[in-house]
Coordinates of N, CA and C in Angstrom, one line a residue:
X1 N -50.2 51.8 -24.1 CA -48.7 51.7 -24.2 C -48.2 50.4 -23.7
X2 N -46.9 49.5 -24.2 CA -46.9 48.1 -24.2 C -46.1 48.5 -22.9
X3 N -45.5 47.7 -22.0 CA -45.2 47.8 -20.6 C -43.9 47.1 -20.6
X4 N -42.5 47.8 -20.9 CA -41.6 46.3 -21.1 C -41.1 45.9 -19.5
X5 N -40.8 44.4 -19.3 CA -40.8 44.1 -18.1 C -39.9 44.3 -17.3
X6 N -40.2 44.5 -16.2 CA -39.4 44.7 -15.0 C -38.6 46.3 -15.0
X7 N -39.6 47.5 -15.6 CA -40.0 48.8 -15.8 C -40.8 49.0 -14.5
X8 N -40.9 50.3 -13.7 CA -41.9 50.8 -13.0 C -42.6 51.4 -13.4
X9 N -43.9 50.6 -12.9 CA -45.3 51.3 -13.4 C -45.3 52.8 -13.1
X10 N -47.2 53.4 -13.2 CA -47.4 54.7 -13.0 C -46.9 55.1 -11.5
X11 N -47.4 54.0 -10.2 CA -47.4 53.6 -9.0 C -45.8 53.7 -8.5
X12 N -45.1 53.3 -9.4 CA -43.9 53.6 -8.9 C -43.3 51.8 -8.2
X13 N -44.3 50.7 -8.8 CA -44.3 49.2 -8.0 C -43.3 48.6 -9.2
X14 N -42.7 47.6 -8.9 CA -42.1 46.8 -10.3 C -42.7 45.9 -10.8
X15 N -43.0 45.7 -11.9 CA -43.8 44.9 -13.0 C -42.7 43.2 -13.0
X16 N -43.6 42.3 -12.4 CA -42.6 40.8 -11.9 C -42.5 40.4 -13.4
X17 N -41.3 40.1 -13.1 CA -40.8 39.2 -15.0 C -41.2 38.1 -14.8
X18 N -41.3 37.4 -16.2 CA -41.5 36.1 -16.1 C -40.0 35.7 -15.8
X19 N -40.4 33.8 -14.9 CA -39.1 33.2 -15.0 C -38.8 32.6 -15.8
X20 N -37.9 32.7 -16.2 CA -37.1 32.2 -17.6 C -37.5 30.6 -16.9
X21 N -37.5 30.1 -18.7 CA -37.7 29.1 -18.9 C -36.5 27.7 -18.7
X22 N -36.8 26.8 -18.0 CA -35.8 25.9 -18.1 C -35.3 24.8 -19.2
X23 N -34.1 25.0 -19.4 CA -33.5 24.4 -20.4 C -34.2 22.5 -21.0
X24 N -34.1 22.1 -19.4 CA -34.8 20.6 -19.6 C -35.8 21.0 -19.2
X25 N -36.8 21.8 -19.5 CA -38.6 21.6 -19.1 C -39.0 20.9 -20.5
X26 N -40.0 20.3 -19.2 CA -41.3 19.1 -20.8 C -42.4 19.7 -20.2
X27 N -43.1 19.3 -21.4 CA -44.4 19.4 -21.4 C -45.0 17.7 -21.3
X28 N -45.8 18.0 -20.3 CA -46.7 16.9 -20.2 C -45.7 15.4 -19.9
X29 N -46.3 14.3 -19.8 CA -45.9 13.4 -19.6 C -43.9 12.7 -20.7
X30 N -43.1 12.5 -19.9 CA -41.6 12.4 -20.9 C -42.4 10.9 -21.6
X31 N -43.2 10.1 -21.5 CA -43.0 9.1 -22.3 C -43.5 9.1 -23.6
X32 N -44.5 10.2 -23.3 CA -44.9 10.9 -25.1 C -43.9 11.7 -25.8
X33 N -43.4 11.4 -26.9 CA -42.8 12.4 -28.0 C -43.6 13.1 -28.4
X34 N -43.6 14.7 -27.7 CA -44.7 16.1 -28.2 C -44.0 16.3 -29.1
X35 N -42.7 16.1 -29.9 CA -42.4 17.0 -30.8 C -43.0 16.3 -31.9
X36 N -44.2 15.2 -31.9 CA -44.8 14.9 -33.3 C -46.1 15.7 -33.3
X37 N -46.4 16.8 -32.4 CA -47.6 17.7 -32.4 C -46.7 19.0 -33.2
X38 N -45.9 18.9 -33.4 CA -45.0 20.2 -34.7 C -44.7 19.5 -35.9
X39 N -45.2 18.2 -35.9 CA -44.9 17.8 -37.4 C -46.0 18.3 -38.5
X40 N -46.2 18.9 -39.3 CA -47.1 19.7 -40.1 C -47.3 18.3 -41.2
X41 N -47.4 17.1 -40.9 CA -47.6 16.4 -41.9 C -49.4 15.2 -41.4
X42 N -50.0 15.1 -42.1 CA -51.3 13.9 -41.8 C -51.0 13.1 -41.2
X43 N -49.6 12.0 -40.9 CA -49.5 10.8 -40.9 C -49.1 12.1 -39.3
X44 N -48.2 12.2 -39.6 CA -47.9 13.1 -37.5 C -49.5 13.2 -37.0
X45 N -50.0 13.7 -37.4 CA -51.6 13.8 -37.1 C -52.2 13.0 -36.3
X46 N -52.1 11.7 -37.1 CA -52.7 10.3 -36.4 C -52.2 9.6 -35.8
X47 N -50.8 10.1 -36.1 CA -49.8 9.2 -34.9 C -49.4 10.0 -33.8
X48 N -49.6 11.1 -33.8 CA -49.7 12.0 -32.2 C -51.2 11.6 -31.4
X49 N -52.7 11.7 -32.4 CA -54.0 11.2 -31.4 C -53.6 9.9 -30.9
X50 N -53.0 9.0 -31.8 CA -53.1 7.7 -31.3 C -52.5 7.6 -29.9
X51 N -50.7 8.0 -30.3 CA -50.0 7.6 -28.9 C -50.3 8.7 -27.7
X52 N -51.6 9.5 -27.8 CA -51.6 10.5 -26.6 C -52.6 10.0 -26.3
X53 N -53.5 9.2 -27.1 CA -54.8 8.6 -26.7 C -54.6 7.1 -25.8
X54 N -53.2 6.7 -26.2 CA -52.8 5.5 -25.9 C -52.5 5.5 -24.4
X55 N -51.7 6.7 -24.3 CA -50.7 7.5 -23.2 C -51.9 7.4 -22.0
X56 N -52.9 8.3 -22.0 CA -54.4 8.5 -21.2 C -54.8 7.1 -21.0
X57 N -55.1 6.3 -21.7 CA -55.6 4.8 -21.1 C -54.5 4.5 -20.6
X58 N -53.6 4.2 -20.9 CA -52.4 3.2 -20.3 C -52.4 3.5 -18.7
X59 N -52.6 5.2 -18.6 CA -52.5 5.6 -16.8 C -53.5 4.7 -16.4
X60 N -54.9 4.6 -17.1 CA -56.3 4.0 -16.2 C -55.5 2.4 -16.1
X61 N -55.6 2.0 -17.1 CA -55.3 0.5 -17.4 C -54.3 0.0 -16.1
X62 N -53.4 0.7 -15.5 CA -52.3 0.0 -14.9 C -52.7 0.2 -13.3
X63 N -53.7 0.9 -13.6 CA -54.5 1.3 -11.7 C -55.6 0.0 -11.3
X64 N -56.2 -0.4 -12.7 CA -57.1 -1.5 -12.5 C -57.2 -2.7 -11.3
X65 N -57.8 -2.7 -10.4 CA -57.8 -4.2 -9.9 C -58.9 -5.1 -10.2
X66 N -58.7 -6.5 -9.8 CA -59.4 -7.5 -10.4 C -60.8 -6.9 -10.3
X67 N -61.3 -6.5 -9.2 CA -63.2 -6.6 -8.7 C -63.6 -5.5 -9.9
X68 N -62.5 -4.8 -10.3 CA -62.9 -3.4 -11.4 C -63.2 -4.3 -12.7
X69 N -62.1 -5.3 -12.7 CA -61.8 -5.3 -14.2 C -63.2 -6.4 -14.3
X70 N -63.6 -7.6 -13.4 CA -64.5 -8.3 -14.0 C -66.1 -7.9 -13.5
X71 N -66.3 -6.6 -12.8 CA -67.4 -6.2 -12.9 C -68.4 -6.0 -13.6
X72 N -70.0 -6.6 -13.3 CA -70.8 -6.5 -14.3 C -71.7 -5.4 -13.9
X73 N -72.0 -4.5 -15.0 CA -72.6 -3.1 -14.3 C -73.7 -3.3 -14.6
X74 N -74.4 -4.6 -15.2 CA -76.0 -4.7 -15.5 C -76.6 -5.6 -16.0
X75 N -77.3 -6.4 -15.6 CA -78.2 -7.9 -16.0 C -77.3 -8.4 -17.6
X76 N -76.7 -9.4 -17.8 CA -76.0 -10.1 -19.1 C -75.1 -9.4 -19.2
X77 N -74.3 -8.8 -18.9 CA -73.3 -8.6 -18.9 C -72.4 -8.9 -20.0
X78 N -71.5 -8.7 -20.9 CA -71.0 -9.3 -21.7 C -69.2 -9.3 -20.8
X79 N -68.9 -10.6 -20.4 CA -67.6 -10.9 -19.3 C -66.4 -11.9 -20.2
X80 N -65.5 -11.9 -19.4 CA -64.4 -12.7 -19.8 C -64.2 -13.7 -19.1
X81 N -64.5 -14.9 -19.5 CA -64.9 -16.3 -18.5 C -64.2 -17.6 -19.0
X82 N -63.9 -18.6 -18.2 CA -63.2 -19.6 -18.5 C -64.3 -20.2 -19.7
X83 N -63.4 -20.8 -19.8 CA -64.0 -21.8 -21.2 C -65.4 -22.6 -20.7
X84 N -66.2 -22.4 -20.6 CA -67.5 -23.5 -20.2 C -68.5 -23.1 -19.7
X85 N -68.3 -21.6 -18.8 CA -68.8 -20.7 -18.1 C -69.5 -19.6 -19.0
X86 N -69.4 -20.0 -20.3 CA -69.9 -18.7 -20.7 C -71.5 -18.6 -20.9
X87 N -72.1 -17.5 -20.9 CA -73.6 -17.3 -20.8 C -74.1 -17.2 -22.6
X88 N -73.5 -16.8 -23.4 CA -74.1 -16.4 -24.6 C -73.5 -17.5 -25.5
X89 N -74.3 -17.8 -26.8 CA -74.0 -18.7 -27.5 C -72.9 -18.5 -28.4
X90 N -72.5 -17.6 -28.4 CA -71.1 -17.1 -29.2 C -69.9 -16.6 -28.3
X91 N -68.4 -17.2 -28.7 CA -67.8 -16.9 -27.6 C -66.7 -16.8 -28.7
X92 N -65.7 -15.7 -28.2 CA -64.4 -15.3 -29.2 C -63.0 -15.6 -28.5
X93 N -62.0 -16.4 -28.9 CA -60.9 -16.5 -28.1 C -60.5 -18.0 -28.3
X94 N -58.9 -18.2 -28.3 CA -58.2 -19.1 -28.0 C -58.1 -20.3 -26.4
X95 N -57.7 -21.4 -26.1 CA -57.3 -21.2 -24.4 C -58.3 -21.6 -23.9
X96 N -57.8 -21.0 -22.7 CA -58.7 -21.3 -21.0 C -60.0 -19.9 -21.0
X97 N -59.5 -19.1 -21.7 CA -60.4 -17.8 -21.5 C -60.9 -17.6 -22.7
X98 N -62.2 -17.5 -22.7 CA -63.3 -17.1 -24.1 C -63.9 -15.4 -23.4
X99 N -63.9 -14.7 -24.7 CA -64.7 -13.4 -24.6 C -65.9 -13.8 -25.1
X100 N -67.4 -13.2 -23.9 CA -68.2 -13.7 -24.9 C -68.8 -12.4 -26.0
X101 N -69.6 -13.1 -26.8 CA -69.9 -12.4 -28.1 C -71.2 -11.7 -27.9
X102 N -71.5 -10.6 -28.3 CA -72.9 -9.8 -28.4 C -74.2 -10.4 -29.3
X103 N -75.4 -10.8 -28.9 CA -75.8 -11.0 -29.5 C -76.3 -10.6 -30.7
X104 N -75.9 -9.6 -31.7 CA -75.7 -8.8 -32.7 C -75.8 -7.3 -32.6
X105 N -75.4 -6.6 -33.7 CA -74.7 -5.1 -33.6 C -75.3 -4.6 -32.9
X106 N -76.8 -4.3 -32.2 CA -77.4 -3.9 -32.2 C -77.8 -4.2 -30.5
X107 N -76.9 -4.8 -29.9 CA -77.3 -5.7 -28.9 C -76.6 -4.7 -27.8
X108 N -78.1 -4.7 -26.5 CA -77.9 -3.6 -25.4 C -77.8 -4.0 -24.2
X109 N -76.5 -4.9 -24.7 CA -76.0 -5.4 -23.2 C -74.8 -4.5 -22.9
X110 N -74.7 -4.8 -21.8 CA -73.4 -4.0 -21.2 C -72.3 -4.7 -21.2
X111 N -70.8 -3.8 -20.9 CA -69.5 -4.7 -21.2 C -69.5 -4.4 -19.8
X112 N -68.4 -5.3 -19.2 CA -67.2 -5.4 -18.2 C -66.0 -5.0 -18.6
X113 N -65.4 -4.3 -18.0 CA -63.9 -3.9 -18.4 C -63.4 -5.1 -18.6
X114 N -63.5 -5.5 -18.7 CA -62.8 -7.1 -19.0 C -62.9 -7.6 -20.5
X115 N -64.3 -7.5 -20.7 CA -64.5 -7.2 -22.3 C -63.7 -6.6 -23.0
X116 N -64.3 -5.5 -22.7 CA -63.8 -3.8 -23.1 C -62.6 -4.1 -23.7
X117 N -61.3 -4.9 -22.8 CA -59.9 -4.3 -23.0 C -59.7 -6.1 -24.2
X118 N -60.3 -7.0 -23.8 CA -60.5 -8.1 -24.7 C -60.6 -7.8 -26.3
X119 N -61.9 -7.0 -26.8 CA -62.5 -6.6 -27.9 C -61.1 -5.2 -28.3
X120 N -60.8 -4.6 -27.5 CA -59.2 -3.6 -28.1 C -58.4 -5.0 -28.2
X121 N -58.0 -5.7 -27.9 CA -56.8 -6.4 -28.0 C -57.0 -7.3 -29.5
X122 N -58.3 -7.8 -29.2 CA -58.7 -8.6 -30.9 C -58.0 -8.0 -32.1
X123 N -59.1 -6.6 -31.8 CA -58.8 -5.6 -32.6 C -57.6 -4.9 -33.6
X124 N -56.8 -4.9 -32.4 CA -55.2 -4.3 -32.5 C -54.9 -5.7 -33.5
X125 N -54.7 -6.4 -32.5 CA -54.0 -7.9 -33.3 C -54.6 -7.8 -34.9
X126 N -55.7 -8.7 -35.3 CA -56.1 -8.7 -36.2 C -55.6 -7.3 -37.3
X127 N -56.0 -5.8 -36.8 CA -55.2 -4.6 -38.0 C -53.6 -4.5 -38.3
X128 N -53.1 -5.2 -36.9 CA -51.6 -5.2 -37.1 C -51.3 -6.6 -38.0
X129 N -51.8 -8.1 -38.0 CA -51.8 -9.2 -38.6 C -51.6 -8.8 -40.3
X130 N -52.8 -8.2 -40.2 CA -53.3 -8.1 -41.9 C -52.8 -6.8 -42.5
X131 N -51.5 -5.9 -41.7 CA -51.4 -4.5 -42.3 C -49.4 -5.0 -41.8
X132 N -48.9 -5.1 -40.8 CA -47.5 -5.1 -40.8 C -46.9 -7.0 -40.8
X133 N -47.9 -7.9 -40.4 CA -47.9 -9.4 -40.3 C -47.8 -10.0 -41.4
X134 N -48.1 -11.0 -41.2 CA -48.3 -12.2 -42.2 C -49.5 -12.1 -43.0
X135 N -50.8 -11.8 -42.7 CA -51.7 -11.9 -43.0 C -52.6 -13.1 -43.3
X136 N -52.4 -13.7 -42.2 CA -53.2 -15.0 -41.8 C -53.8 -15.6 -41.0
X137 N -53.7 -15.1 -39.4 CA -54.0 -15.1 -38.6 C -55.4 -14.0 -38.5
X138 N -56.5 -14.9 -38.0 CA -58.0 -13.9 -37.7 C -58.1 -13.7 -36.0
X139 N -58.9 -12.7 -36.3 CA -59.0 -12.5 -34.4 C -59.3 -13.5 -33.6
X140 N -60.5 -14.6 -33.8 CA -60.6 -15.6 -33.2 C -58.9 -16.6 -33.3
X141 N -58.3 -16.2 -33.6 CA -56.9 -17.1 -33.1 C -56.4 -16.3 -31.7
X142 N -56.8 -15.5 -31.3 CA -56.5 -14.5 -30.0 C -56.6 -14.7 -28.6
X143 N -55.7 -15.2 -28.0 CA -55.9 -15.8 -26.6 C -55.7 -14.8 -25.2
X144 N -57.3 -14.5 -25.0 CA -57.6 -13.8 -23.3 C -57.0 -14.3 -22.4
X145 N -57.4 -13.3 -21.3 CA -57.1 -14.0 -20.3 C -58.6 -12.9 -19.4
X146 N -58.7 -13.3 -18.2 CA -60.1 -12.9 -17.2 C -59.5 -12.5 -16.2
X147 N -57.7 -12.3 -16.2 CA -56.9 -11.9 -14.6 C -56.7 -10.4 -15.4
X148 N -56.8 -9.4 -14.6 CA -56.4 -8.3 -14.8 C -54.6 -8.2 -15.8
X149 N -53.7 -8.5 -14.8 CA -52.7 -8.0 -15.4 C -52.4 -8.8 -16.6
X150 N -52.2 -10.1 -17.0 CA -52.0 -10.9 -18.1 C -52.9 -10.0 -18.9
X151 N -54.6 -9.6 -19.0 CA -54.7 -8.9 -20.1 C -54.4 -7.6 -20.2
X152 N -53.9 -6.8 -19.7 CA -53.6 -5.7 -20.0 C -52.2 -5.7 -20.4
X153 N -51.2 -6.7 -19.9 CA -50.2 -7.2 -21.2 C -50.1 -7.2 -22.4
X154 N -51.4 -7.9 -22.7 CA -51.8 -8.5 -24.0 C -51.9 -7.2 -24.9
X155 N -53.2 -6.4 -24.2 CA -53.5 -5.7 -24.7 C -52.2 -4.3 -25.4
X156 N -51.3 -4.2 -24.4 CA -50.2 -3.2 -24.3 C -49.4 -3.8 -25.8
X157 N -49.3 -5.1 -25.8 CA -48.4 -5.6 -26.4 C -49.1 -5.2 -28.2
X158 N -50.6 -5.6 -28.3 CA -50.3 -5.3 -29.5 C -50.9 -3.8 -30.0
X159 N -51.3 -2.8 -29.2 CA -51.2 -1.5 -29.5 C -49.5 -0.8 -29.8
X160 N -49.0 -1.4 -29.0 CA -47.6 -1.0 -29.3 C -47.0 -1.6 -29.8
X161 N -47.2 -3.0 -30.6 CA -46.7 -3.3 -32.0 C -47.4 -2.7 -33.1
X162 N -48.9 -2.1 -33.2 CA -49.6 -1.5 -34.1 C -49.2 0.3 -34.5
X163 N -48.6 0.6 -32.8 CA -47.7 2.2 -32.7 C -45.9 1.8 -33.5
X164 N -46.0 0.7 -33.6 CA -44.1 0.7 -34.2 C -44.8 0.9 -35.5
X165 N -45.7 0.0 -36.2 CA -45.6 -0.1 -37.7 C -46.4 1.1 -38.3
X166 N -46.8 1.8 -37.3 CA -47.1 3.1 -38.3 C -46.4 4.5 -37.8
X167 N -45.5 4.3 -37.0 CA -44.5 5.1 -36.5 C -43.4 5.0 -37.7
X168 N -43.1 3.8 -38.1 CA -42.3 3.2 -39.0 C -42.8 4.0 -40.5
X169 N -43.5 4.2 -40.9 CA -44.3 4.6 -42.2 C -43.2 5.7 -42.7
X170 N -43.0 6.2 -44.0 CA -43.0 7.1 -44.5 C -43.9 7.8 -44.1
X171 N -44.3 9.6 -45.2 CA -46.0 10.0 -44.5 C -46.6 9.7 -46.0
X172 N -46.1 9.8 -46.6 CA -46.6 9.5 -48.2 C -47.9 8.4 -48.2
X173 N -46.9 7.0 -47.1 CA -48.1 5.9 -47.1 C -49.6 6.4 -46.3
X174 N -49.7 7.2 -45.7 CA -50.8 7.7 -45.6 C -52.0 7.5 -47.0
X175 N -51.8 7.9 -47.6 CA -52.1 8.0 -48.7 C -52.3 6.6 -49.4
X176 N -51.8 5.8 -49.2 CA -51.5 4.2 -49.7 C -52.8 3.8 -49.6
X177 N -53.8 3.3 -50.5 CA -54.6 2.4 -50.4 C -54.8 1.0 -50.6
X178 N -55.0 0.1 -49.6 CA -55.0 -1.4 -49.4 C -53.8 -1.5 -48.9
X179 N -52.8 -0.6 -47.6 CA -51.7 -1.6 -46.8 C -52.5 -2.1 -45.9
X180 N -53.9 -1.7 -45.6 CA -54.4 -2.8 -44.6 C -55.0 -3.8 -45.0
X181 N -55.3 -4.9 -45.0 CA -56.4 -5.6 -45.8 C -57.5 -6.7 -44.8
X182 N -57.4 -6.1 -43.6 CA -58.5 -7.3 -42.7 C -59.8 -6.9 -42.9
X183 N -60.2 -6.2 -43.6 CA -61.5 -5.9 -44.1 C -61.7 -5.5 -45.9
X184 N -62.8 -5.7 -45.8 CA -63.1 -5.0 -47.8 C -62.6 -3.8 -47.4
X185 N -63.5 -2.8 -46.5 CA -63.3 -1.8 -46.5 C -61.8 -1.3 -46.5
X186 N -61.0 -1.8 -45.3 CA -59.5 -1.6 -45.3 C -58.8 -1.6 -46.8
X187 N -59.0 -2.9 -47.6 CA -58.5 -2.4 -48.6 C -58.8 -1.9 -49.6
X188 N -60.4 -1.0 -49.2 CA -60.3 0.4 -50.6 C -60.2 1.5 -49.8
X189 N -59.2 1.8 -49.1 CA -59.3 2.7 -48.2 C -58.2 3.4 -48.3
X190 N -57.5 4.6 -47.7 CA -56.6 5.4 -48.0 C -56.3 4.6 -46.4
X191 N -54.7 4.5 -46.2 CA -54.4 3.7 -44.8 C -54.8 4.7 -43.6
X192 N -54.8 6.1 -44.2 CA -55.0 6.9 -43.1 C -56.2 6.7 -42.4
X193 N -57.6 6.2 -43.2 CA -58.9 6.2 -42.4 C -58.9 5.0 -41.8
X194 N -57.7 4.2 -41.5 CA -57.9 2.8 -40.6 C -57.1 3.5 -39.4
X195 N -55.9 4.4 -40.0 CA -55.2 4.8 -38.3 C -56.5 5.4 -37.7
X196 N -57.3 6.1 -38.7 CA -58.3 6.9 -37.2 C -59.6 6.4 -37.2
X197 N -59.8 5.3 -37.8 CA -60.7 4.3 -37.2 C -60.1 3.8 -35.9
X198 N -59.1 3.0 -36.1 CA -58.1 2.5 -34.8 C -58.2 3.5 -33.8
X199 N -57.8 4.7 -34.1 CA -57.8 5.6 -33.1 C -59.4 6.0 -32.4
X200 N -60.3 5.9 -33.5 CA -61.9 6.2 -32.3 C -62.1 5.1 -31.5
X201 N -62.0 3.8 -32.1 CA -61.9 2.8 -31.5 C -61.2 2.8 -30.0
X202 N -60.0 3.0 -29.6 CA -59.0 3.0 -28.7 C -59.7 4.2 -28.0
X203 N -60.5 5.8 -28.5 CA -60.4 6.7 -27.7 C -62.5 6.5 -27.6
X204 N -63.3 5.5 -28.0 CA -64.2 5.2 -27.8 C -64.4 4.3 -26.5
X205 N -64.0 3.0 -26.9 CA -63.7 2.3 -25.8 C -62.4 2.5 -24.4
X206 N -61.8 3.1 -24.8 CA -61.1 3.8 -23.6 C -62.0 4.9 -23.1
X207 N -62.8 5.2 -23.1 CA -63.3 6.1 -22.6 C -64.5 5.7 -21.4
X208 N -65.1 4.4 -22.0 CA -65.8 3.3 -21.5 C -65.4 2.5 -20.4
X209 N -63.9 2.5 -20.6 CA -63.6 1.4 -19.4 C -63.0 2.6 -18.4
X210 N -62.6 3.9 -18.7 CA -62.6 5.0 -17.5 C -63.9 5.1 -16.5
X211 N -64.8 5.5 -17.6 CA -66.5 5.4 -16.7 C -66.7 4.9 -15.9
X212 N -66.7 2.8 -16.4 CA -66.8 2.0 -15.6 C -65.8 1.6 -14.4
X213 N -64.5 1.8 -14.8 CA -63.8 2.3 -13.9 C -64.0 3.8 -12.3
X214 N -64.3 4.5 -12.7 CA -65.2 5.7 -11.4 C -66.6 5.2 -11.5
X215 N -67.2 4.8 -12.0 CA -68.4 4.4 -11.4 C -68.7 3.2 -10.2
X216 N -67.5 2.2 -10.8 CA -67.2 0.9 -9.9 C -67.1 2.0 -8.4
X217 N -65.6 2.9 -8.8 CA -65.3 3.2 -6.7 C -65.9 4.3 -7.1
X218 N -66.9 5.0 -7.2 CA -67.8 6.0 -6.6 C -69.1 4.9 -5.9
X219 N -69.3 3.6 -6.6 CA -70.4 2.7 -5.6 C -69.6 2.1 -4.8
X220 N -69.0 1.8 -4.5 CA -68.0 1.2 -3.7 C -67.4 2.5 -2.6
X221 N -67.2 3.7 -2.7 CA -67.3 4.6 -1.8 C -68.6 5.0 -1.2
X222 N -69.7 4.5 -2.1 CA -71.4 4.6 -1.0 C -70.8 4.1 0.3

């Protein structure tokens, strides 16, 4: 038998009501818009993982201090170093600050958070360039920096020009194949498999620089 509330049980005790719900309650953090997790459309889809995936790094990102960000967690290290200083024969970047480069795909060196947030920032730039830009500018026009906050600027700056122009979309362009074009692939592609390329990307390597992030102060608390 169903129990309606605030009835006395068999006991003779009162059954506690829920408390009504408040008028301004949120769920989760106010700088995310949850009401795009009720949009029933694809394009809501990838633009809710994105900016919740975005939402979760951004907390890590703004806790960072320098000893975190240019820590090397293992012999070659792949770092973010002034121009002259670098260890590997390939180096990516505009400026005073070069990211250096892996010695191919397949290469089992480790990053520094410093990389880490470097290689997102190329990234962002270059898909936003060749999908809402001009379409002229390549990633090596992209200028690092090796101080904590300047790159996490950088990097803020063009995830969140990459979140306006697909915020901006109709949902239909989901569907659109070739609005991106910084790769072959991008432009035989439905635009939707670049937002959730972008998106493993962002929730791949953010996941990476959390790690290295607790790992740094769990050794640092030895």
């Amino acid at each position: 038998m169903s129990r309606t509330p605030g009835a006395s049980d068999a006991v003779g005790q009162e059954t506690p009501q829920e408390p009504p719900m408040s008028d301004d309650a949120t769920y989760g953090s106010p700088v995310f818009d949850w009401s795009v997790l009720t949009v029933p459309s694809p394009l809501a889809m990838v633009r809710g993982q994105l900016g919740f995936s975005w939402l979760e790094l951004l907390g890590r990102l703004v806790t960072l201090d320098q000893d975190e960000f240019e820590w090397e967690p293992g012999p070659d290290a792949l770092r973010v170093v002034r121009r002259g200083e670098e260890r590997s024969p390939r180096t990516l970047g505009v400026g005073e600050w070069v990211m250096e480069w892996p010695e191919g795909s397949d290469s089992p060196q480790p990053r520094t958070i410093a990389w880490l947030v470097a290689h997102l920032t190329e990234a962002f730039f270059e898909r936003w360039e060749w999908t809402f830009g001009d379409r002229i500018a390549r990633r090596d026009t992209v200028a690092f920096s090796g101080e904590v906050d300047p790159a996490v600027e950088g990097l803020t700056r063009w995830v969140d020009l990459w979140r306006d122009g697909v915020d901006g979309l109709p949902d239909d362009e989901v569907f659109t194949v070739g609005l991106g074009q910084a790769t072959e692939i991008d432009a035989q592609a439905p635009f939707g498999h670049l937002v959730l390329h972008m998106n493993r990307e962002l929730i791949h390597h953010g996941a990476e620089i959390m790690v290295l992030q607790d790992l740094y102060r769990a050794r640092a608390a030895d």
